[in-house]
Amino acid sequence: MLKKTSHFLREANFIGGSWVEADSGAAIEVTNPATRQTIGTVPKCGRAETRRAIEAAQEAFQSWKKTSANDRAKLLRKLHDAIMDNQDALAELLVMEQGKPLFEAKGEVGMSAAYILWFAEEGRRVYGDVVPSPWADRRILVTKEPVGVIGAITPWNFPSSMLARKLGPALAAGCTAVAKPASQTPYSGLAWGVLAEEVGFPKGVINIVTGSASEIGDELTENPLVRKITFTGSTEIGKLLMQKAAGTVKKVSMELGGNAPFLVFDDADLDRAVEGAIIAKYRNSGQTCVCTNRFFVQDGIYDRFVEKLVEATKKLKVGSGLEDGVQQGPLIDDGAVEKVEELLADATEKGGKIATGGKRHDLGGTFFEPTVLTEASPRMRLMEEEIFGPVAPVFRFKEEAEGVAMANDTSFGLACYFYTSDLGRAFRVMEGLRYGLVGVNEGLITTVEAPFGGFKESGLGKEGGHQGIEDYLDTKYVCIGGLGL
Ligand code: NAP
């Protein structure tokens, strides 16, 4: 176990370049979900501390926005290197507070570094336009400017990389930031402050506040100095933040819940589909926004797919994320386990059959058995609700159009996956699915080079790709007249 002296485990908030306590001295306990032991505490801050962080960010913005994109890129590259130099320590910290297996945590930290490097370069390509003028003596310029101070709120399931996707483009664009990590996993968020300080970001460019979600959220959304809210989390809280941000007409980016379908057609490469299914379902114990929530399998291949999926699921090693060979850690808390149990009870009452798993794991705590449920039907709650746990419900369909219609029958639209070896079908289905991310014969598709973001109630805006920096920029039209041309 990581020693409490680890210099990334910061029990203070980072405001205006200083490490501070909450004004009241109140603190939140942080628990290791695998051992249920307390790791430490973080400050329970509220509106006053958040306001000071916003003011520090606003002051820093006055000079940060004037730095060259090249100078910002140099600092971001140093940040990338610092993350990679400390990949093991940062990954261990992440496992301790979040529970995912160490190899996944290392992957997440590597992904964080990759986002920072990507946006370091993208910041140097924020091009404007010179537009052909309709007037002989006037010229038209279109320029891009950083929006100003941004407020970033992130969830517990990817406590490092969800901040990287926001801090990377914000800092590269010339914005400054106030970030609020999830209360269950604050240390990976606070580690960004440690890293920022070490690589020499000016005071106030990055601020990190932990504590009361509603108080911090209210200050971030209501304070007129904040010009953009970028949020990753549940659709419910996303909608609330959009309403609150409307009061001062801020830009918003929303990465919200998912309900990913995974379709397997009769002509699919079965082994490849099962391999993809395991990654797309059980990664992070099923607690990702892009995790498969519903498998739709065509009649002709259904039984063989289930047989192989069950076989592969039974091989998954469950345990503490820091143990060798573990592929599935605990769920984040008791509430998560209870939700999984409720959804399974509802499904079995409505005719679902447990093919493997289906109950709490012998390890106790919040460990849950990797589970396959067959004969799933649209009347079950898990057709629309995010399971956020290691349960794979397998629905049956006959015709291609029926499978696509079932997959689209949800208010969400984040990720989807499908397996086929027919090229025509691949295009038909890809065009028919109303999702922002589509994996064709692939179960793990996130990469910094591509735009990540949902349709419908899964969100607004894109993170990653060349699109990922746009939301941090304002576009300005400049008309220069009286040129005497
Ligand atoms: P959540 O309950 O919405 O919390 C996310 C963040 O919002 C946390 O920092 C939380 O703070 C904060 N928050 C809660 N209430 C708030 C309020 N009234 N005002 C301001 N902030 C508030 O979501 P979660 O359970 O942590 O995360 C799981 C959800 O995130 C799932 O729905 C998942 O699909 C989604 N997600 C989406 C993506 C994507 O890219 N689309 C990626 C990952 C996760 P506290 O922790 O202090 O409560």
mmCIF file of C-alpha atoms in Angstrom, residues 3-374:
data_model
loop_
_atom_site.group_PDB
_atom_site.id
_atom_site.type_symbol
_atom_site.label_atom_id
_atom_site.label_comp_id
_atom_site.label_asym_id
_atom_site.label_seq_id
_atom_site.Cartn_x
_atom_site.Cartn_y
_atom_site.Cartn_z
ATOM 1 C CA LYS A 3 2.626 5.310 2.198
ATOM 2 C CA LYS A 4 0.717 8.312 3.478
ATOM 3 C CA THR A 5 3.865 10.314 2.872
ATOM 4 C CA SER A 6 3.527 9.842 -0.885
ATOM 5 C CA HIS A 7 3.895 13.303 -2.162
ATOM 6 C CA PHE A 8 0.924 12.949 -4.506
ATOM 7 C CA LEU A 9 -1.463 12.254 -1.648
ATOM 8 C CA ARG A 10 -2.361 15.867 -0.880
ATOM 9 C CA GLU A 11 -4.862 16.530 1.868
ATOM 10 C CA ALA A 12 -5.251 20.194 0.939
ATOM 11 C CA ASN A 13 -6.771 22.284 -1.869
ATOM 12 C CA PHE A 14 -4.768 24.183 -4.457
ATOM 13 C CA ILE A 15 -5.932 27.800 -4.727
ATOM 14 C CA GLY A 16 -3.902 30.611 -6.267
ATOM 15 C CA GLY A 17 -0.737 28.527 -6.031
ATOM 16 C CA SER A 18 -1.096 27.728 -2.298
ATOM 17 C CA TRP A 19 -2.155 24.527 -0.550
ATOM 18 C CA VAL A 20 -5.004 25.411 1.813
ATOM 19 C CA GLU A 21 -7.565 23.938 4.221
ATOM 20 C CA ALA A 22 -11.312 24.616 4.185
ATOM 21 C CA ASP A 23 -12.201 27.898 5.973
ATOM 22 C CA SER A 24 -14.210 25.892 8.491
ATOM 23 C CA GLY A 25 -11.508 23.262 8.911
ATOM 24 C CA ALA A 26 -14.073 20.609 7.863
ATOM 25 C CA ALA A 27 -12.857 17.591 5.926
ATOM 26 C CA ILE A 28 -14.200 14.652 3.919
ATOM 27 C CA GLU A 29 -12.901 11.125 4.514
ATOM 28 C CA VAL A 30 -11.699 9.183 1.505
ATOM 29 C CA THR A 31 -12.040 5.394 1.572
ATOM 30 C CA ASN A 32 -10.273 2.637 -0.324
ATOM 31 C CA PRO A 33 -13.152 0.627 -1.881
ATOM 32 C CA ALA A 34 -11.128 -2.627 -1.837
ATOM 33 C CA THR A 35 -10.198 -2.556 1.858
ATOM 34 C CA ARG A 36 -12.869 -0.126 3.117
ATOM 35 C CA GLN A 37 -10.132 1.587 5.107
ATOM 36 C CA THR A 38 -9.777 5.349 5.286
ATOM 37 C CA ILE A 39 -6.952 6.612 3.090
ATOM 38 C CA GLY A 40 -7.040 10.165 4.398
ATOM 39 C CA THR A 41 -9.114 13.319 4.274
ATOM 40 C CA VAL A 42 -9.527 16.306 1.943
ATOM 41 C CA PRO A 43 -10.924 19.757 2.720
ATOM 42 C CA LYS A 44 -14.679 20.222 2.635
ATOM 43 C CA CYS A 45 -14.754 23.580 0.906
ATOM 44 C CA GLY A 46 -17.789 25.570 -0.154
ATOM 45 C CA ARG A 47 -18.733 28.802 -1.905
ATOM 46 C CA ALA A 48 -16.201 31.157 -0.280
ATOM 47 C CA GLU A 49 -13.148 29.053 -1.136
ATOM 48 C CA THR A 50 -14.491 28.439 -4.653
ATOM 49 C CA ARG A 51 -14.981 32.184 -5.158
ATOM 50 C CA ARG A 52 -11.361 32.782 -4.129
ATOM 51 C CA ALA A 53 -10.222 30.089 -6.577
ATOM 52 C CA ILE A 54 -12.236 31.750 -9.365
ATOM 53 C CA GLU A 55 -10.736 35.144 -8.527
ATOM 54 C CA ALA A 56 -7.232 33.656 -8.534
ATOM 55 C CA ALA A 57 -7.964 32.062 -11.916
ATOM 56 C CA GLN A 58 -9.314 35.362 -13.263
ATOM 57 C CA GLU A 59 -6.180 37.208 -12.154
ATOM 58 C CA ALA A 60 -3.923 34.549 -13.667
ATOM 59 C CA PHE A 61 -5.961 34.665 -16.891
ATOM 60 C CA GLN A 62 -4.857 38.285 -17.528
ATOM 61 C CA SER A 63 -1.279 37.180 -18.155
ATOM 62 C CA TRP A 64 -1.802 33.524 -19.183
ATOM 63 C CA LYS A 65 -3.932 34.535 -22.179
ATOM 64 C CA LYS A 66 -1.072 36.717 -23.431
ATOM 65 C CA THR A 67 1.527 33.929 -23.409
ATOM 66 C CA SER A 68 2.315 32.443 -26.799
ATOM 67 C CA ALA A 69 0.765 29.139 -27.807
ATOM 68 C CA ASN A 70 4.308 27.856 -28.142
ATOM 69 C CA ASP A 71 5.213 28.746 -24.555
ATOM 70 C CA ARG A 72 2.033 27.131 -23.297
ATOM 71 C CA ALA A 73 2.847 24.031 -25.354
ATOM 72 C CA LYS A 74 6.317 23.855 -23.784
ATOM 73 C CA LEU A 75 4.819 23.829 -20.274
ATOM 74 C CA LEU A 76 2.191 21.284 -21.274
ATOM 75 C CA ARG A 77 4.902 19.038 -22.700
ATOM 76 C CA LYS A 78 6.727 19.271 -19.357
ATOM 77 C CA LEU A 79 3.468 18.330 -17.655
ATOM 78 C CA HIS A 80 3.156 15.324 -19.963
ATOM 79 C CA ASP A 81 6.691 14.218 -19.096
ATOM 80 C CA ALA A 82 6.072 14.663 -15.364
ATOM 81 C CA ILE A 83 2.958 12.481 -15.561
ATOM 82 C CA MET A 84 4.804 9.739 -17.422
ATOM 83 C CA ASP A 85 7.802 9.929 -15.035
ATOM 84 C CA ASN A 86 5.346 9.325 -12.172
ATOM 85 C CA GLN A 87 2.990 6.937 -13.966
ATOM 86 C CA ASP A 88 3.395 4.137 -11.396
ATOM 87 C CA ALA A 89 2.854 6.325 -8.321
ATOM 88 C CA LEU A 90 -0.134 8.094 -9.889
ATOM 89 C CA ALA A 91 -1.643 4.763 -10.943
ATOM 90 C CA GLU A 92 -1.262 3.304 -7.428
ATOM 91 C CA LEU A 93 -2.962 6.357 -5.957
ATOM 92 C CA LEU A 94 -5.782 5.935 -8.459
ATOM 93 C CA VAL A 95 -6.243 2.242 -7.588
ATOM 94 C CA MET A 96 -6.350 3.044 -3.879
ATOM 95 C CA GLU A 97 -9.174 5.532 -4.131
ATOM 96 C CA GLN A 98 -11.061 4.106 -7.124
ATOM 97 C CA GLY A 99 -10.449 0.350 -7.059
ATOM 98 C CA LYS A 100 -9.705 -0.462 -10.707
ATOM 99 C CA PRO A 101 -6.917 -2.963 -11.517
ATOM 100 C CA LEU A 102 -3.422 -1.501 -11.649
ATOM 101 C CA PHE A 103 -2.974 -2.175 -15.382
ATOM 102 C CA GLU A 104 -6.134 -0.183 -16.111
ATOM 103 C CA ALA A 105 -5.012 2.630 -13.816
ATOM 104 C CA LYS A 106 -1.641 2.797 -15.574
ATOM 105 C CA GLY A 107 -3.518 2.939 -18.869
ATOM 106 C CA GLU A 108 -5.666 5.795 -17.585
ATOM 107 C CA VAL A 109 -2.661 7.788 -16.383
ATOM 108 C CA GLY A 110 -0.955 7.187 -19.734
ATOM 109 C CA MET A 111 -4.121 8.428 -21.438
ATOM 110 C CA SER A 112 -4.058 11.571 -19.275
ATOM 111 C CA ALA A 113 -0.516 12.290 -20.425
ATOM 112 C CA ALA A 114 -1.518 11.629 -24.036
ATOM 113 C CA TYR A 115 -4.365 14.189 -23.844
ATOM 114 C CA ILE A 116 -1.990 16.814 -22.454
ATOM 115 C CA LEU A 117 0.520 16.199 -25.249
ATOM 116 C CA TRP A 118 -2.196 16.218 -27.909
ATOM 117 C CA PHE A 119 -3.603 19.556 -26.787
ATOM 118 C CA ALA A 120 -0.125 21.045 -26.342
ATOM 119 C CA GLU A 121 0.154 20.655 -30.105
ATOM 120 C CA GLU A 122 -3.468 21.520 -30.950
ATOM 121 C CA GLY A 123 -3.081 24.850 -29.127
ATOM 122 C CA ARG A 124 -0.519 25.815 -31.773
ATOM 123 C CA ARG A 125 -3.063 25.214 -34.528
ATOM 124 C CA VAL A 126 -5.862 27.513 -33.367
ATOM 125 C CA TYR A 127 -6.256 29.154 -36.756
ATOM 126 C CA GLY A 128 -8.472 32.116 -37.613
ATOM 127 C CA ASP A 129 -9.613 33.219 -41.085
ATOM 128 C CA VAL A 130 -9.114 36.077 -43.469
ATOM 129 C CA VAL A 131 -12.486 36.231 -45.213
ATOM 130 C CA PRO A 132 -12.961 37.656 -48.744
ATOM 131 C CA SER A 133 -14.499 41.088 -48.104
ATOM 132 C CA PRO A 134 -17.673 42.267 -49.869
ATOM 133 C CA TRP A 135 -16.312 45.855 -49.540
ATOM 134 C CA ALA A 136 -13.395 47.259 -51.555
ATOM 135 C CA ASP A 137 -11.994 49.319 -48.655
ATOM 136 C CA ARG A 138 -12.606 46.975 -45.746
ATOM 137 C CA ARG A 139 -11.016 43.707 -44.656
ATOM 138 C CA ILE A 140 -12.487 40.913 -42.569
ATOM 139 C CA LEU A 141 -10.588 38.902 -39.967
ATOM 140 C CA VAL A 142 -11.903 36.084 -37.822
ATOM 141 C CA THR A 143 -9.859 35.385 -34.704
ATOM 142 C CA LYS A 144 -10.094 32.905 -31.838
ATOM 143 C CA GLU A 145 -9.663 33.859 -28.172
ATOM 144 C CA PRO A 146 -9.662 31.838 -24.945
ATOM 145 C CA VAL A 147 -13.085 32.043 -23.263
ATOM 146 C CA GLY A 148 -11.599 32.889 -19.834
ATOM 147 C CA VAL A 149 -11.929 31.047 -16.536
ATOM 148 C CA ILE A 150 -13.455 27.590 -16.863
ATOM 149 C CA GLY A 151 -15.103 25.454 -14.178
ATOM 150 C CA ALA A 152 -14.478 21.706 -14.539
ATOM 151 C CA ILE A 153 -16.425 19.071 -12.583
ATOM 152 C CA THR A 154 -15.444 15.407 -12.899
ATOM 153 C CA PRO A 155 -16.674 11.953 -11.777
ATOM 154 C CA TRP A 156 -15.048 9.171 -9.752
ATOM 155 C CA ASN A 157 -14.801 6.524 -12.458
ATOM 156 C CA PHE A 158 -11.865 8.117 -14.361
ATOM 157 C CA PRO A 159 -10.531 10.563 -11.788
ATOM 158 C CA SER A 160 -7.343 11.336 -13.720
ATOM 159 C CA SER A 161 -8.191 11.257 -17.423
ATOM 160 C CA MET A 162 -11.527 13.105 -17.202
ATOM 161 C CA LEU A 163 -9.611 16.106 -15.873
ATOM 162 C CA ALA A 164 -6.916 15.723 -18.541
ATOM 163 C CA ARG A 165 -9.531 16.078 -21.281
ATOM 164 C CA LYS A 166 -10.595 19.404 -19.780
ATOM 165 C CA LEU A 167 -7.343 20.872 -18.475
ATOM 166 C CA GLY A 168 -5.446 19.988 -21.662
ATOM 167 C CA PRO A 169 -7.576 22.005 -24.114
ATOM 168 C CA ALA A 170 -8.325 24.772 -21.584
ATOM 169 C CA LEU A 171 -4.681 25.493 -20.772
ATOM 170 C CA ALA A 172 -3.569 25.128 -24.375
ATOM 171 C CA ALA A 173 -6.242 27.598 -25.498
ATOM 172 C CA GLY A 174 -5.097 30.158 -22.903
ATOM 173 C CA CYS A 175 -7.891 29.636 -20.360
ATOM 174 C CA THR A 176 -7.375 29.186 -16.623
ATOM 175 C CA ALA A 177 -9.254 26.593 -14.578
ATOM 176 C CA VAL A 178 -11.022 25.805 -11.332
ATOM 177 C CA ALA A 179 -11.525 22.049 -11.067
ATOM 178 C CA LYS A 180 -13.731 20.086 -8.688
ATOM 179 C CA PRO A 181 -12.923 16.347 -8.585
ATOM 180 C CA ALA A 182 -15.434 13.789 -7.263
ATOM 181 C CA SER A 183 -15.478 13.466 -3.462
ATOM 182 C CA GLN A 184 -14.849 9.706 -3.584
ATOM 183 C CA THR A 185 -11.669 10.074 -5.676
ATOM 184 C CA PRO A 186 -10.188 13.517 -4.975
ATOM 185 C CA TYR A 187 -6.502 12.595 -4.755
ATOM 186 C CA SER A 188 -5.994 11.921 -8.459
ATOM 187 C CA GLY A 189 -7.540 15.359 -9.064
ATOM 188 C CA LEU A 190 -5.383 17.086 -6.457
ATOM 189 C CA ALA A 191 -2.340 15.383 -7.986
ATOM 190 C CA TRP A 192 -2.815 17.697 -10.981
ATOM 191 C CA GLY A 193 -2.038 20.574 -8.588
ATOM 192 C CA VAL A 194 1.141 18.865 -7.372
ATOM 193 C CA LEU A 195 2.256 18.296 -10.956
ATOM 194 C CA ALA A 196 1.325 21.838 -12.065
ATOM 195 C CA GLU A 197 3.374 23.302 -9.235
ATOM 196 C CA GLU A 198 6.366 21.103 -10.007
ATOM 197 C CA VAL A 199 6.507 21.891 -13.708
ATOM 198 C CA GLY A 200 6.104 25.619 -13.059
ATOM 199 C CA PHE A 201 2.613 26.673 -14.142
ATOM 200 C CA PRO A 202 2.022 30.259 -12.924
ATOM 201 C CA LYS A 203 -0.009 30.628 -9.712
ATOM 202 C CA GLY A 204 -3.753 30.582 -10.269
ATOM 203 C CA VAL A 205 -3.687 28.969 -13.732
ATOM 204 C CA ILE A 206 -4.840 25.642 -12.222
ATOM 205 C CA ASN A 207 -6.940 25.590 -9.030
ATOM 206 C CA ILE A 208 -8.435 22.495 -7.417
ATOM 207 C CA VAL A 209 -11.233 22.604 -4.886
ATOM 208 C CA THR A 210 -12.846 19.663 -3.051
ATOM 209 C CA GLY A 211 -15.933 19.614 -0.872
ATOM 210 C CA SER A 212 -19.655 20.271 -1.056
ATOM 211 C CA ALA A 213 -20.730 19.508 -4.632
ATOM 212 C CA SER A 214 -23.777 21.751 -4.525
ATOM 213 C CA GLU A 215 -21.954 24.747 -3.005
ATOM 214 C CA ILE A 216 -18.944 24.498 -5.309
ATOM 215 C CA GLY A 217 -21.256 23.828 -8.273
ATOM 216 C CA ASP A 218 -23.463 26.814 -7.424
ATOM 217 C CA GLU A 219 -20.511 29.193 -7.218
ATOM 218 C CA LEU A 220 -18.983 27.889 -10.449
ATOM 219 C CA THR A 221 -22.275 28.161 -12.343
ATOM 220 C CA GLU A 222 -23.428 31.510 -10.893
ATOM 221 C CA ASN A 223 -20.165 33.478 -10.766
ATOM 222 C CA PRO A 224 -20.031 35.695 -13.883
ATOM 223 C CA LEU A 225 -16.226 35.427 -14.073
ATOM 224 C CA VAL A 226 -16.553 31.756 -15.055
ATOM 225 C CA ARG A 227 -17.230 31.668 -18.806
ATOM 226 C CA LYS A 228 -17.531 27.944 -19.342
ATOM 227 C CA ILE A 229 -18.660 24.891 -17.424
ATOM 228 C CA THR A 230 -17.269 21.557 -18.519
ATOM 229 C CA PHE A 231 -18.815 18.573 -16.775
ATOM 230 C CA THR A 232 -18.463 14.804 -16.888
ATOM 231 C CA GLY A 233 -20.941 12.838 -14.829
ATOM 232 C CA SER A 234 -24.555 11.784 -14.672
ATOM 233 C CA THR A 235 -27.222 13.133 -17.000
ATOM 234 C CA GLU A 236 -29.250 14.225 -13.978
ATOM 235 C CA ILE A 237 -26.532 16.538 -12.608
ATOM 236 C CA GLY A 238 -25.584 17.650 -16.121
ATOM 237 C CA LYS A 239 -29.105 18.947 -16.721
ATOM 238 C CA LEU A 240 -29.049 20.777 -13.397
ATOM 239 C CA LEU A 241 -25.735 22.454 -14.229
ATOM 240 C CA MET A 242 -27.008 23.488 -17.673
ATOM 241 C CA GLN A 243 -29.994 25.191 -16.056
ATOM 242 C CA LYS A 244 -27.803 26.958 -13.518
ATOM 243 C CA ALA A 245 -25.226 28.034 -16.118
ATOM 244 C CA ALA A 246 -28.038 29.612 -18.151
ATOM 245 C CA GLY A 247 -28.273 32.434 -15.596
ATOM 246 C CA THR A 248 -25.004 33.936 -16.838
ATOM 247 C CA VAL A 249 -25.146 32.375 -20.344
ATOM 248 C CA LYS A 250 -21.984 30.338 -20.034
ATOM 249 C CA LYS A 251 -20.736 27.917 -22.614
ATOM 250 C CA VAL A 252 -21.308 24.325 -21.489
ATOM 251 C CA SER A 253 -19.768 20.983 -22.439
ATOM 252 C CA MET A 254 -21.510 17.925 -21.095
ATOM 253 C CA GLU A 255 -20.152 14.350 -21.076
ATOM 254 C CA LEU A 256 -23.056 12.472 -19.520
ATOM 255 C CA GLY A 257 -24.449 8.998 -19.004
ATOM 256 C CA GLY A 258 -24.541 6.209 -21.568
ATOM 257 C CA ASN A 259 -26.535 3.079 -22.331
ATOM 258 C CA ALA A 260 -24.243 1.408 -24.836
ATOM 259 C CA PRO A 261 -25.656 -1.367 -27.042
ATOM 260 C CA PHE A 262 -23.376 -4.109 -28.392
ATOM 261 C CA LEU A 263 -24.883 -5.876 -31.411
ATOM 262 C CA VAL A 264 -23.654 -9.238 -32.656
ATOM 263 C CA PHE A 265 -24.955 -10.296 -36.069
ATOM 264 C CA ASP A 266 -25.111 -13.893 -37.320
ATOM 265 C CA ASP A 267 -22.187 -13.233 -39.677
ATOM 266 C CA ALA A 268 -19.859 -11.910 -36.924
ATOM 267 C CA ASP A 269 -16.459 -13.349 -36.085
ATOM 268 C CA LEU A 270 -17.614 -14.953 -32.835
ATOM 269 C CA ASP A 271 -14.267 -15.102 -31.022
ATOM 270 C CA ARG A 272 -13.522 -11.486 -31.886
ATOM 271 C CA ALA A 273 -16.995 -10.450 -30.671
ATOM 272 C CA VAL A 274 -16.534 -12.235 -27.334
ATOM 273 C CA GLU A 275 -13.090 -10.702 -26.860
ATOM 274 C CA GLY A 276 -14.560 -7.237 -27.563
ATOM 275 C CA ALA A 277 -17.526 -7.973 -25.295
ATOM 276 C CA ILE A 278 -15.304 -8.720 -22.297
ATOM 277 C CA ILE A 279 -13.423 -5.418 -22.687
ATOM 278 C CA ALA A 280 -16.527 -3.379 -23.467
ATOM 279 C CA LYS A 281 -18.438 -4.823 -20.510
ATOM 280 C CA TYR A 282 -16.120 -5.549 -17.596
ATOM 281 C CA ARG A 283 -13.490 -2.792 -17.858
ATOM 282 C CA ASN A 284 -13.498 -0.825 -14.579
ATOM 283 C CA SER A 285 -16.026 -3.413 -13.270
ATOM 284 C CA GLY A 286 -18.584 -2.108 -15.746
ATOM 285 C CA GLN A 287 -18.350 1.414 -14.310
ATOM 286 C CA THR A 288 -17.626 3.429 -17.436
ATOM 287 C CA CYS A 289 -19.941 5.633 -19.474
ATOM 288 C CA VAL A 290 -19.000 3.651 -22.603
ATOM 289 C CA CYS A 291 -19.394 0.193 -21.016
ATOM 290 C CA THR A 292 -21.866 -2.073 -22.764
ATOM 291 C CA ASN A 293 -25.197 -1.883 -20.965
ATOM 292 C CA ARG A 294 -27.131 -4.138 -23.370
ATOM 293 C CA PHE A 295 -25.976 -6.972 -25.656
ATOM 294 C CA PHE A 296 -28.274 -7.592 -28.657
ATOM 295 C CA VAL A 297 -27.469 -10.899 -30.330
ATOM 296 C CA GLN A 298 -29.040 -12.272 -33.502
ATOM 297 C CA ASP A 299 -31.027 -15.467 -33.138
ATOM 298 C CA GLY A 300 -28.734 -17.680 -35.240
ATOM 299 C CA ILE A 301 -25.642 -17.002 -33.108
ATOM 300 C CA TYR A 302 -27.280 -16.299 -29.718
ATOM 301 C CA ASP A 303 -26.620 -19.629 -27.978
ATOM 302 C CA ARG A 304 -23.035 -19.940 -29.178
ATOM 303 C CA PHE A 305 -22.284 -16.315 -28.205
ATOM 304 C CA VAL A 306 -23.731 -16.800 -24.706
ATOM 305 C CA GLU A 307 -21.777 -20.032 -24.217
ATOM 306 C CA LYS A 308 -18.472 -18.366 -25.123
ATOM 307 C CA LEU A 309 -19.244 -15.180 -23.203
ATOM 308 C CA VAL A 310 -20.031 -17.187 -20.056
ATOM 309 C CA GLU A 311 -16.834 -19.204 -20.484
ATOM 310 C CA ALA A 312 -14.729 -16.018 -20.817
ATOM 311 C CA THR A 313 -16.573 -14.244 -17.979
ATOM 312 C CA LYS A 314 -15.905 -17.108 -15.564
ATOM 313 C CA LYS A 315 -12.149 -16.709 -16.160
ATOM 314 C CA LEU A 316 -12.058 -13.088 -14.952
ATOM 315 C CA LYS A 317 -9.967 -12.714 -11.801
ATOM 316 C CA VAL A 318 -11.678 -10.573 -9.172
ATOM 317 C CA GLY A 319 -9.725 -8.929 -6.348
ATOM 318 C CA SER A 320 -7.957 -5.872 -5.045
ATOM 319 C CA GLY A 321 -6.671 -3.773 -7.940
ATOM 320 C CA LEU A 322 -3.125 -3.860 -6.576
ATOM 321 C CA GLU A 323 -2.923 -7.693 -6.661
ATOM 322 C CA ASP A 324 -1.170 -9.376 -9.571
ATOM 323 C CA GLY A 325 -3.377 -10.594 -12.396
ATOM 324 C CA VAL A 326 -6.599 -9.001 -11.108
ATOM 325 C CA GLN A 327 -8.973 -8.001 -13.928
ATOM 326 C CA GLN A 328 -11.922 -6.784 -11.907
ATOM 327 C CA GLY A 329 -11.850 -4.706 -8.726
ATOM 328 C CA PRO A 330 -14.624 -3.757 -6.295
ATOM 329 C CA LEU A 331 -17.546 -1.469 -7.105
ATOM 330 C CA ILE A 332 -17.168 2.088 -5.861
ATOM 331 C CA ASP A 333 -19.561 1.825 -2.875
ATOM 332 C CA ASP A 334 -22.507 -0.003 -1.282
ATOM 333 C CA GLY A 335 -24.993 2.084 -3.265
ATOM 334 C CA ALA A 336 -23.491 0.800 -6.514
ATOM 335 C CA VAL A 337 -23.848 -2.835 -5.361
ATOM 336 C CA GLU A 338 -27.439 -2.274 -4.251
ATOM 337 C CA LYS A 339 -28.311 -0.737 -7.651
ATOM 338 C CA VAL A 340 -26.868 -3.789 -9.449
ATOM 339 C CA GLU A 341 -28.831 -6.124 -7.153
ATOM 340 C CA GLU A 342 -32.053 -4.164 -7.748
ATOM 341 C CA LEU A 343 -31.656 -4.281 -11.518
ATOM 342 C CA LEU A 344 -30.877 -8.017 -11.423
ATOM 343 C CA ALA A 345 -33.895 -8.733 -9.200
ATOM 344 C CA ASP A 346 -36.131 -6.785 -11.584
ATOM 345 C CA ALA A 347 -34.665 -8.630 -14.593
ATOM 346 C CA THR A 348 -35.028 -12.134 -13.117
ATOM 347 C CA GLU A 349 -38.616 -11.378 -12.028
ATOM 348 C CA LYS A 350 -39.324 -10.485 -15.658
ATOM 349 C CA GLY A 351 -37.915 -13.715 -17.085
ATOM 350 C CA GLY A 352 -34.134 -13.128 -17.200
ATOM 351 C CA LYS A 353 -31.902 -16.129 -16.427
ATOM 352 C CA ILE A 354 -28.548 -15.891 -14.618
ATOM 353 C CA ALA A 355 -26.014 -17.831 -16.713
ATOM 354 C CA THR A 356 -23.081 -17.045 -14.420
ATOM 355 C CA GLY A 357 -22.485 -14.828 -11.378
ATOM 356 C CA GLY A 358 -25.464 -12.867 -10.141
ATOM 357 C CA LYS A 359 -24.481 -12.119 -6.558
ATOM 358 C CA ARG A 360 -21.997 -10.453 -4.236
ATOM 359 C CA HIS A 361 -18.517 -11.999 -4.455
ATOM 360 C CA ASP A 362 -17.128 -14.186 -1.667
ATOM 361 C CA LEU A 363 -14.439 -11.526 -1.147
ATOM 362 C CA GLY A 364 -17.139 -9.445 0.580
ATOM 363 C CA GLY A 365 -17.258 -5.642 0.664
ATOM 364 C CA THR A 366 -18.339 -4.226 -2.664
ATOM 365 C CA PHE A 367 -16.921 -7.015 -4.809
ATOM 366 C CA PHE A 368 -19.530 -8.433 -7.202
ATOM 367 C CA GLU A 369 -19.356 -11.518 -9.401
ATOM 368 C CA PRO A 370 -18.983 -10.901 -13.142
ATOM 369 C CA THR A 371 -22.462 -11.789 -14.356
ATOM 370 C CA VAL A 372 -24.194 -12.856 -17.587
ATOM 371 C CA LEU A 373 -27.998 -12.623 -17.771
ATOM 372 C CA THR A 374 -29.746 -14.287 -20.713
#
